[in-house]
CSV table of C-alpha atoms and ligand atoms in Angstrom, one decimal:
chain,number,residue,atom,x,y,z
A,1,MET,CA,-24.5,13.9,11.6
A,2,SER,CA,-22.1,15.0,8.8
A,3,ASP,CA,-22.4,13.4,5.4
A,4,THR,CA,-18.9,12.0,5.7
A,5,LEU,CA,-19.6,10.4,9.1
A,6,GLU,CA,-22.9,8.9,7.9
A,7,LEU,CA,-21.3,7.4,4.8
A,8,ALA,CA,-18.3,6.0,6.8
A,9,LYS,CA,-20.8,4.3,9.1
A,10,GLU,CA,-22.7,2.8,6.2
A,11,LEU,CA,-19.4,1.4,4.8
A,12,ILE,CA,-18.2,0.0,8.1
A,13,SER,CA,-21.5,-1.8,8.6
A,14,ARG,CA,-20.8,-3.8,5.4
A,15,PRO,CA,-18.4,-6.7,6.5
A,16,SER,CA,-16.1,-6.5,3.5
A,17,VAL,CA,-13.2,-8.8,4.6
A,18,THR,CA,-10.8,-9.3,1.6
A,19,PRO,CA,-11.8,-10.1,-1.2
A,20,GLU,CA,-15.4,-9.4,-0.2
A,21,ASP,CA,-16.9,-6.0,-1.1
A,22,ALA,CA,-20.2,-6.6,0.6
A,23,GLY,CA,-22.0,-3.8,-1.3
A,24,CYS,CA,-19.6,-1.0,-0.5
A,25,GLN,CA,-18.7,-0.3,-4.2
A,26,ALA,CA,-22.4,-0.4,-5.3
A,27,LEU,CA,-23.0,2.3,-2.6
A,28,MET,CA,-20.1,4.4,-3.8
A,29,MET,CA,-21.0,4.0,-7.5
A,30,GLU,CA,-24.6,5.0,-6.8
A,31,ARG,CA,-23.4,8.3,-5.1
A,32,LEU,CA,-21.0,9.0,-8.0
A,33,SER,CA,-23.6,8.2,-10.7
A,34,ALA,CA,-26.0,10.7,-9.1
A,35,LEU,CA,-23.3,13.3,-9.6
A,36,GLY,CA,-22.9,12.6,-13.3
A,37,PHE,CA,-19.9,10.2,-13.1
A,38,ASP,CA,-19.6,7.3,-15.7
A,39,THR,CA,-19.2,4.3,-13.5
A,40,GLU,CA,-17.7,1.1,-14.7
A,41,PRO,CA,-17.3,-2.1,-12.7
A,42,MET,CA,-14.0,-3.9,-13.6
A,43,ASN,CA,-14.2,-7.3,-11.9
A,44,PHE,CA,-11.4,-9.8,-12.2
A,45,GLY,CA,-11.5,-13.3,-10.7
A,46,ASP,CA,-13.1,-13.0,-7.2
A,47,THR,CA,-12.2,-9.3,-7.0
A,48,GLN,CA,-14.6,-6.5,-7.4
A,49,ASN,CA,-13.2,-3.2,-8.7
A,50,PHE,CA,-14.6,-0.1,-10.3
A,51,TRP,CA,-13.5,2.9,-12.3
A,52,ALA,CA,-15.6,6.1,-12.4
A,53,ARG,CA,-14.9,9.3,-14.2
A,54,HIS,CA,-16.4,12.8,-14.4
A,55,GLY,CA,-15.3,14.8,-17.4
A,56,SER,CA,-13.3,13.8,-20.4
A,57,GLU,CA,-10.5,16.4,-20.4
A,58,ASP,CA,-7.0,16.2,-19.1
A,59,PRO,CA,-5.5,16.5,-16.5
A,60,LEU,CA,-7.1,13.5,-14.8
A,61,PHE,CA,-7.1,13.5,-11.0
A,62,CYS,CA,-7.9,10.2,-9.4
A,63,PHE,CA,-8.9,9.1,-5.9
A,64,ALA,CA,-7.7,5.6,-5.3
A,65,GLY,CA,-8.5,3.2,-2.5
A,66,HIS,CA,-9.9,-0.1,-1.3
A,67,THR,CA,-13.2,-1.3,0.2
A,68,ASP,CA,-11.8,-4.5,1.7
A,69,VAL,CA,-10.7,-4.7,5.3
A,70,VAL,CA,-8.5,-7.2,7.2
A,71,PRO,CA,-10.3,-9.8,9.4
A,72,PRO,CA,-11.4,-8.4,12.8
A,73,GLY,CA,-9.9,-11.3,14.8
A,74,PRO,CA,-11.7,-12.5,17.9
A,75,GLU,CA,-14.9,-10.4,18.2
A,76,ASP,CA,-14.9,-10.5,21.9
A,77,ALA,CA,-11.6,-8.6,22.0
A,78,TRP,CA,-13.4,-5.6,20.6
A,79,ASP,CA,-15.2,-3.1,22.9
A,80,SER,CA,-18.0,-2.9,20.3
A,81,PRO,CA,-18.7,-5.3,17.4
A,82,PRO,CA,-16.2,-4.6,14.6
A,83,PHE,CA,-19.0,-4.2,11.9
A,84,GLU,CA,-21.3,-2.1,14.1
A,85,PRO,CA,-20.0,1.4,13.7
A,86,THR,CA,-20.0,3.0,17.2
A,87,ILE,CA,-19.0,6.5,18.4
A,88,ARG,CA,-17.3,6.9,21.8
A,89,ASP,CA,-15.5,10.0,22.9
A,90,GLY,CA,-15.3,11.6,19.5
A,91,LEU,CA,-14.0,8.5,17.8
A,92,LEU,CA,-15.7,6.3,15.3
A,93,TYR,CA,-14.9,2.6,16.0
A,94,GLY,CA,-15.2,-0.3,13.5
A,95,ARG,CA,-13.0,-2.5,11.2
A,96,GLY,CA,-11.9,-0.3,8.3
A,97,ALA,CA,-12.7,3.0,10.1
A,98,ALA,CA,-9.1,4.2,9.4
A,99,ASP,CA,-8.1,1.7,6.8
A,100,MET,CA,-9.8,3.0,4.7
A,101,LYS,CA,-13.5,3.5,4.8
A,102,GLY,CA,-13.2,6.8,6.5
A,103,SER,CA,-11.1,8.1,3.6
A,104,LEU,CA,-13.6,6.7,1.0
A,105,ALA,CA,-16.4,8.5,2.8
A,106,ALA,CA,-14.3,11.7,2.8
A,107,MET,CA,-13.5,11.4,-0.9
A,108,ILE,CA,-17.2,11.0,-1.8
A,109,SER,CA,-18.4,13.9,0.3
A,110,ALA,CA,-15.5,16.1,-0.9
A,111,THR,CA,-16.4,15.2,-4.5
A,112,GLU,CA,-20.1,15.9,-4.1
A,113,SER,CA,-19.5,19.3,-2.6
A,114,PHE,CA,-16.9,20.2,-5.2
A,115,VAL,CA,-18.9,19.1,-8.2
A,116,LYS,CA,-22.0,20.9,-7.0
A,117,LYS,CA,-20.0,24.1,-6.7
A,118,HIS,CA,-18.0,23.6,-9.9
A,119,PRO,CA,-20.0,21.5,-12.3
A,120,ASP,CA,-17.8,22.6,-15.2
A,121,HIS,CA,-14.5,22.1,-13.5
A,122,ASN,CA,-11.2,21.8,-15.4
A,123,GLY,CA,-9.9,18.3,-16.3
A,124,SER,CA,-11.5,15.2,-14.9
A,125,ILE,CA,-12.1,13.4,-11.6
A,126,ALA,CA,-11.8,9.7,-11.4
A,127,TYR,CA,-12.2,6.9,-8.8
A,128,LEU,CA,-10.1,3.7,-8.9
A,129,ILE,CA,-11.5,1.4,-6.1
A,130,THR,CA,-10.6,-2.3,-5.4
A,131,SER,CA,-11.7,-4.9,-3.0
A,132,ASP,CA,-8.3,-6.7,-3.0
A,133,GLU,CA,-5.7,-4.4,-1.5
A,134,GLU,CA,-5.3,-6.2,1.9
A,135,GLY,CA,-5.0,-9.6,0.2
A,136,PRO,CA,-2.8,-10.9,-2.7
A,137,ALA,CA,-3.7,-7.8,-4.7
A,138,THR,CA,-3.4,-9.8,-8.0
A,139,HIS,CA,-6.9,-9.0,-9.4
A,140,GLY,CA,-7.3,-5.5,-8.1
A,141,THR,CA,-5.6,-2.1,-8.9
A,142,VAL,CA,-2.9,-3.8,-11.0
A,143,LYS,CA,-5.6,-5.2,-13.4
A,144,VAL,CA,-7.6,-1.9,-13.6
A,145,ILE,CA,-4.3,-0.1,-14.4
A,146,GLU,CA,-3.6,-2.7,-17.2
A,147,THR,CA,-7.1,-2.0,-18.6
A,148,LEU,CA,-6.6,1.8,-18.5
A,149,GLU,CA,-3.2,1.5,-20.1
A,150,LEU,CA,-4.6,-0.6,-23.0
A,151,ARG,CA,-7.1,2.2,-23.8
A,152,ASP,CA,-4.5,4.9,-23.2
A,153,GLU,CA,-6.4,6.5,-20.3
A,154,LYS,CA,-3.7,8.2,-18.2
A,155,ILE,CA,-3.9,9.3,-14.6
A,156,ASP,CA,-2.0,12.6,-14.0
A,157,TRP,CA,-2.5,12.9,-10.3
A,158,CYS,CA,-3.5,10.2,-7.9
A,159,LEU,CA,-4.4,10.6,-4.2
A,160,VAL,CA,-4.5,7.2,-2.4
A,161,GLY,CA,-6.5,7.4,0.8
A,162,GLU,CA,-4.2,5.2,2.9
A,163,PRO,CA,-3.9,6.3,6.6
A,164,SER,CA,-0.7,8.3,6.4
A,165,SER,CA,-1.0,10.4,9.5
A,166,THR,CA,0.9,9.6,12.7
A,167,GLU,CA,0.2,12.1,15.5
A,168,LYS,CA,-2.5,14.4,14.1
A,169,LEU,CA,-4.5,14.5,10.9
A,170,ALA,CA,-2.4,15.0,7.7
A,171,ASP,CA,0.8,15.6,9.7
A,172,VAL,CA,2.4,13.2,7.2
A,173,VAL,CA,1.9,12.7,3.5
A,174,LYS,CA,3.6,9.7,1.8
A,175,ASN,CA,5.1,10.8,-1.4
A,176,GLY,CA,6.6,7.4,-2.3
A,177,ARG,CA,7.3,4.0,-1.0
A,178,ARG,CA,10.3,1.8,-0.8
A,179,GLY,CA,10.5,-1.2,-3.1
A,180,SER,CA,10.0,-4.7,-1.7
A,181,HIS,CA,11.9,-7.7,-3.0
A,182,GLY,CA,11.6,-11.1,-1.5
A,183,CYS,CA,13.8,-14.2,-1.9
A,184,ARG,CA,13.8,-17.9,-1.1
A,185,LEU,CA,17.2,-19.4,-1.1
A,186,VAL,CA,18.0,-23.1,-0.8
A,187,VAL,CA,21.6,-23.9,-0.1
A,188,LYS,CA,22.3,-27.5,-1.1
A,189,GLY,CA,24.6,-29.9,0.9
A,190,ILE,CA,24.9,-33.6,1.3
A,191,GLN,CA,23.1,-35.3,4.1
A,192,GLY,CA,25.1,-37.6,6.4
A,193,HIS,CA,26.1,-38.9,9.8
A,194,VAL,CA,27.6,-36.2,12.1
A,195,ALA,CA,30.3,-38.7,13.0
A,196,TYR,CA,31.4,-39.0,9.4
A,197,PRO,CA,31.4,-35.3,8.2
A,198,HIS,CA,34.0,-36.2,5.5
A,199,LEU,CA,31.2,-38.2,3.8
A,200,ALA,CA,28.7,-35.3,3.9
A,201,ARG,CA,28.6,-31.5,3.1
A,202,ASN,CA,27.0,-29.3,5.8
A,203,PRO,CA,24.9,-26.6,4.2
A,204,VAL,CA,24.5,-24.8,7.5
A,205,HIS,CA,28.3,-24.4,7.9
A,206,GLN,CA,28.7,-23.4,4.3
A,207,ALA,CA,25.9,-20.8,4.3
A,208,MET,CA,26.8,-19.1,7.6
A,209,PRO,CA,29.7,-16.9,6.4
A,210,ALA,CA,27.8,-15.9,3.2
A,211,LEU,CA,24.7,-15.0,5.3
A,212,ALA,CA,26.9,-13.0,7.7
A,213,GLU,CA,28.3,-11.1,4.8
A,214,LEU,CA,24.8,-10.4,3.4
A,215,VAL,CA,23.7,-9.1,6.8
A,216,ALA,CA,26.7,-6.9,7.2
A,217,GLU,CA,26.6,-5.5,3.6
A,218,GLU,CA,25.8,-1.8,3.1
A,219,TRP,CA,23.5,-1.8,0.0
A,220,ASP,CA,23.3,1.9,-0.4
A,221,GLN,CA,23.1,5.1,1.8
A,222,GLY,CA,19.6,6.1,0.8
A,223,ASN,CA,19.0,9.6,-0.4
A,224,GLU,CA,17.0,12.8,0.5
A,225,PHE,CA,13.7,10.9,0.3
A,226,PHE,CA,14.6,7.3,1.2
A,227,PRO,CA,16.4,5.7,4.1
A,228,PRO,CA,19.1,3.2,3.2
A,229,THR,CA,18.1,-0.1,1.7
A,230,THR,CA,17.6,-2.8,4.3
A,231,PHE,CA,18.2,-6.6,4.2
A,232,GLN,CA,16.3,-8.8,6.7
A,233,ILE,CA,16.3,-12.6,7.1
A,234,SER,CA,12.8,-13.6,8.0
A,235,ASN,CA,13.1,-17.4,8.1
A,236,ILE,CA,15.9,-19.9,8.3
A,237,HIS,CA,15.5,-23.6,8.4
A,238,ALA,CA,17.5,-26.8,8.1
A,239,GLY,CA,17.8,-30.2,9.8
A,240,ALA,CA,16.2,-33.6,10.0
A,241,GLY,CA,15.1,-33.1,13.6
A,242,ALA,CA,17.9,-35.2,15.1
A,243,THR,CA,21.2,-34.2,16.6
A,244,ASN,CA,23.2,-36.8,14.7
A,245,VAL,CA,22.2,-35.9,11.1
A,246,ILE,CA,23.9,-33.4,8.9
A,247,PRO,CA,21.1,-31.8,7.0
A,248,GLY,CA,20.9,-32.0,3.2
A,249,ALA,CA,19.7,-28.5,2.6
A,250,LEU,CA,19.2,-25.1,4.2
A,251,GLU,CA,16.3,-22.8,3.4
A,252,VAL,CA,16.5,-19.1,4.0
A,253,LEU,CA,13.8,-16.5,3.3
A,254,PHE,CA,14.8,-12.8,3.2
A,255,ASN,CA,13.5,-9.5,2.1
A,256,PHE,CA,14.9,-6.2,0.8
A,257,ARG,CA,13.1,-2.9,1.4
A,258,PHE,CA,14.9,-0.8,-1.1
A,259,SER,CA,15.4,2.8,-2.1
A,260,THR,CA,15.6,4.5,-5.5
A,261,GLU,CA,19.4,4.3,-5.2
A,262,THR,CA,19.3,0.7,-6.4
A,263,THR,CA,17.1,-1.7,-8.5
A,264,HIS,CA,15.9,-5.1,-7.9
A,265,GLU,CA,18.1,-6.4,-10.6
A,266,ALA,CA,21.2,-4.9,-9.0
A,267,LEU,CA,20.3,-6.4,-5.6
A,268,GLU,CA,19.9,-9.9,-7.2
A,269,GLN,CA,23.2,-9.6,-8.9
A,270,ARG,CA,25.0,-8.5,-5.7
A,271,VAL,CA,23.5,-11.3,-3.6
A,272,GLN,CA,24.4,-13.9,-6.2
A,273,GLU,CA,28.0,-12.6,-6.4
A,274,ILE,CA,28.3,-13.1,-2.6
A,275,LEU,CA,26.9,-16.6,-2.7
A,276,ASP,CA,29.1,-17.5,-5.6
A,277,ARG,CA,32.2,-16.1,-3.9
A,278,HIS,CA,31.5,-18.5,-1.0
A,279,GLY,CA,31.3,-21.4,-3.4
A,280,LEU,CA,27.7,-22.3,-2.5
A,281,ASP,CA,25.6,-24.8,-4.4
A,282,TYR,CA,22.1,-23.2,-4.3
A,283,ASP,CA,18.7,-22.6,-5.9
A,284,ILE,CA,17.3,-19.1,-5.7
A,285,GLU,CA,13.8,-17.7,-6.3
A,286,TRP,CA,13.0,-14.0,-6.3
A,287,THR,CA,9.6,-12.3,-5.9
A,288,LEU,CA,9.3,-8.6,-6.6
A,289,SER,CA,6.3,-7.2,-4.7
A,290,GLY,CA,6.9,-3.7,-6.1
A,291,PRO,CA,9.6,-1.3,-7.2
A,292,PRO,CA,10.1,1.9,-5.2
A,293,PHE,CA,8.3,5.0,-6.4
A,294,LEU,CA,8.7,8.7,-5.6
A,295,THR,CA,6.7,11.8,-6.3
A,296,ALA,CA,9.4,14.4,-5.7
A,297,ALA,CA,7.8,17.6,-6.7
A,298,GLY,CA,5.0,19.0,-8.9
A,299,ALA,CA,1.5,20.3,-8.9
A,300,LEU,CA,0.0,17.5,-6.8
A,301,LEU,CA,2.5,17.7,-4.0
A,302,ASP,CA,2.3,21.6,-4.0
A,303,ALA,CA,-1.5,21.4,-3.8
A,304,ALA,CA,-1.5,18.8,-1.0
A,305,GLN,CA,0.9,20.9,1.1
A,306,GLN,CA,-1.1,24.0,0.6
A,307,ALA,CA,-4.4,22.3,1.3
A,308,VAL,CA,-3.2,20.8,4.6
A,309,GLN,CA,-1.7,24.2,5.6
A,310,GLU,CA,-4.9,26.0,4.9
A,311,ILE,CA,-7.3,23.6,6.5
A,312,MET,CA,-5.2,22.3,9.5
A,313,GLY,CA,-3.0,25.4,10.1
A,314,TYR,CA,0.2,23.4,10.1
A,315,SER,CA,2.6,22.0,7.5
A,316,THR,CA,2.8,18.4,6.5
A,317,GLU,CA,5.9,16.2,6.5
A,318,LEU,CA,6.9,14.1,3.5
A,319,SER,CA,7.7,10.5,4.1
A,320,THR,CA,8.4,7.3,2.2
A,321,SER,CA,8.3,5.0,5.2
A,322,GLY,CA,5.9,2.1,5.9
A,323,GLY,CA,4.8,-0.9,3.9
A,324,THR,CA,3.8,-1.1,0.3
A,325,SER,CA,0.5,0.2,-1.0
A,326,ASP,CA,-1.4,0.1,-4.3
A,327,GLY,CA,0.4,3.3,-5.2
A,328,ARG,CA,3.1,0.9,-6.5
A,329,PHE,CA,0.9,-0.2,-9.4
A,330,ILE,CA,-0.2,3.4,-10.3
A,331,ALA,CA,3.1,5.2,-10.1
A,332,PRO,CA,4.8,3.2,-13.0
A,333,THR,CA,2.3,4.7,-15.5
A,334,GLY,CA,4.0,8.1,-14.9
A,335,ALA,CA,1.3,9.4,-12.5
A,336,GLN,CA,2.2,11.6,-9.6
A,337,VAL,CA,1.0,9.6,-6.5
A,338,LEU,CA,0.5,10.7,-2.9
A,339,GLU,CA,-1.0,9.0,0.1
A,340,LEU,CA,-3.0,11.1,2.4
A,341,GLY,CA,-5.4,9.8,5.0
A,342,PRO,CA,-6.3,9.5,8.7
A,343,LEU,CA,-4.1,8.4,11.6
A,344,ASN,CA,-2.6,4.9,11.3
A,345,ALA,CA,-2.2,4.1,15.0
A,346,THR,CA,-5.0,1.6,15.2
A,347,ILE,CA,-5.1,0.1,11.7
A,348,HIS,CA,-5.3,-3.7,11.5
A,349,LYS,CA,-5.8,-3.8,15.3
A,350,VAL,CA,-8.8,-4.5,17.6
A,351,ASN,CA,-10.8,-1.3,18.3
A,352,GLU,CA,-9.7,0.3,15.0
A,353,CYS,CA,-11.0,3.9,15.0
A,354,VAL,CA,-10.9,7.3,13.4
A,355,GLY,CA,-11.6,10.8,14.8
A,356,VAL,CA,-15.1,12.0,13.9
A,357,GLU,CA,-13.7,15.5,13.5
A,358,ASP,CA,-10.8,14.2,11.4
A,359,LEU,CA,-13.3,12.7,8.9
A,360,ASP,CA,-14.7,16.2,8.3
A,361,ASN,CA,-11.3,17.8,8.1
A,362,LEU,CA,-10.1,15.1,5.7
A,363,ALA,CA,-13.1,15.8,3.4
A,364,ARG,CA,-12.2,19.5,3.5
A,365,ILE,CA,-8.6,18.8,2.6
A,366,TYR,CA,-9.7,16.6,-0.3
A,367,GLU,CA,-12.1,19.2,-1.5
A,368,ARG,CA,-9.5,22.0,-1.3
A,369,LEU,CA,-7.1,19.8,-3.3
A,370,LEU,CA,-9.7,19.4,-6.0
A,371,GLU,CA,-10.2,23.2,-6.1
A,372,LEU,CA,-6.4,23.9,-6.3
A,373,LEU,CA,-5.9,21.4,-9.1
A,374,LEU,CA,-9.1,21.6,-11.1
A,375,THR,CA,-10.4,25.2,-11.0
B,1,ZN,ZN1,-5.3,0.3,3.4
């Protein structure tokens, strides 16, 4: 059995549902310490994180990722128990196999092989690992980054091991992510009897034209790297539960996935202009999950494209699609950030799996990346 496979199995057998780590990080730190890394637990609240570094010079290359996994759901829906790593037909099954314990195992074996061959490599290698990526993500990567910023420790290149591939290993590298901006809007009316509408003010009637305008609005046209910004209503609610009562308020939840052509401030302003133009009386509450980020060009992107071409024999496609990831906390420091990991077809599903051969190839890609950047 390959080193990568063996470690992936060890990690999967630890049931680290968010924010639990279940000993995954101790195992990783032990392997890195043995290689000469300085390892540093950075725990906040109920979240375990660690930072580890080999070398003290710039540039600093960092592997980033998470040991936590989403809950397995009903165990009897799985063909084999979610926390018992099982190989069938060349695939390794278990919760976290693809998201992202397989990547963590590939990072460690790539690093071990690289450091043994190049003990005096250029620059430094670091690990930034959290156990709260799948959850609220408040005490994880964001806190570690704050700590690093305070002591002026800067990441130049960051490889996040999120499962980026779609059809075959490394066919897609994520070189950015759209921003996510959420909103809770309450349109205020006056409750009353439907038979006496002149004594009430119906927030449903008032809000509808404004909401229709928001839905029809073109926010931007996107750019070379990003699709156009999207607006989606995710929840709408009003009413007292009776047909004869005009409701006193209407609540709407909506979300923007936005490109680098706009900002969250600009979106807020445009929404409020539309609401005001329709003369609505409202309360509004915004929650920014993360601004968009983009790694457009540079040494990290070049090295990743070259490594995939050499190891896999095909070229990789750049993409900014998909949900948010912890890259959103790392990119604002000025780091170049890429996501490169296994196939994402089964993530968060029952029977999550990763190709056994893909694990070894991913480790080879990661090692080649280290060689291209640090030797
Ligand atoms: Zn993940």
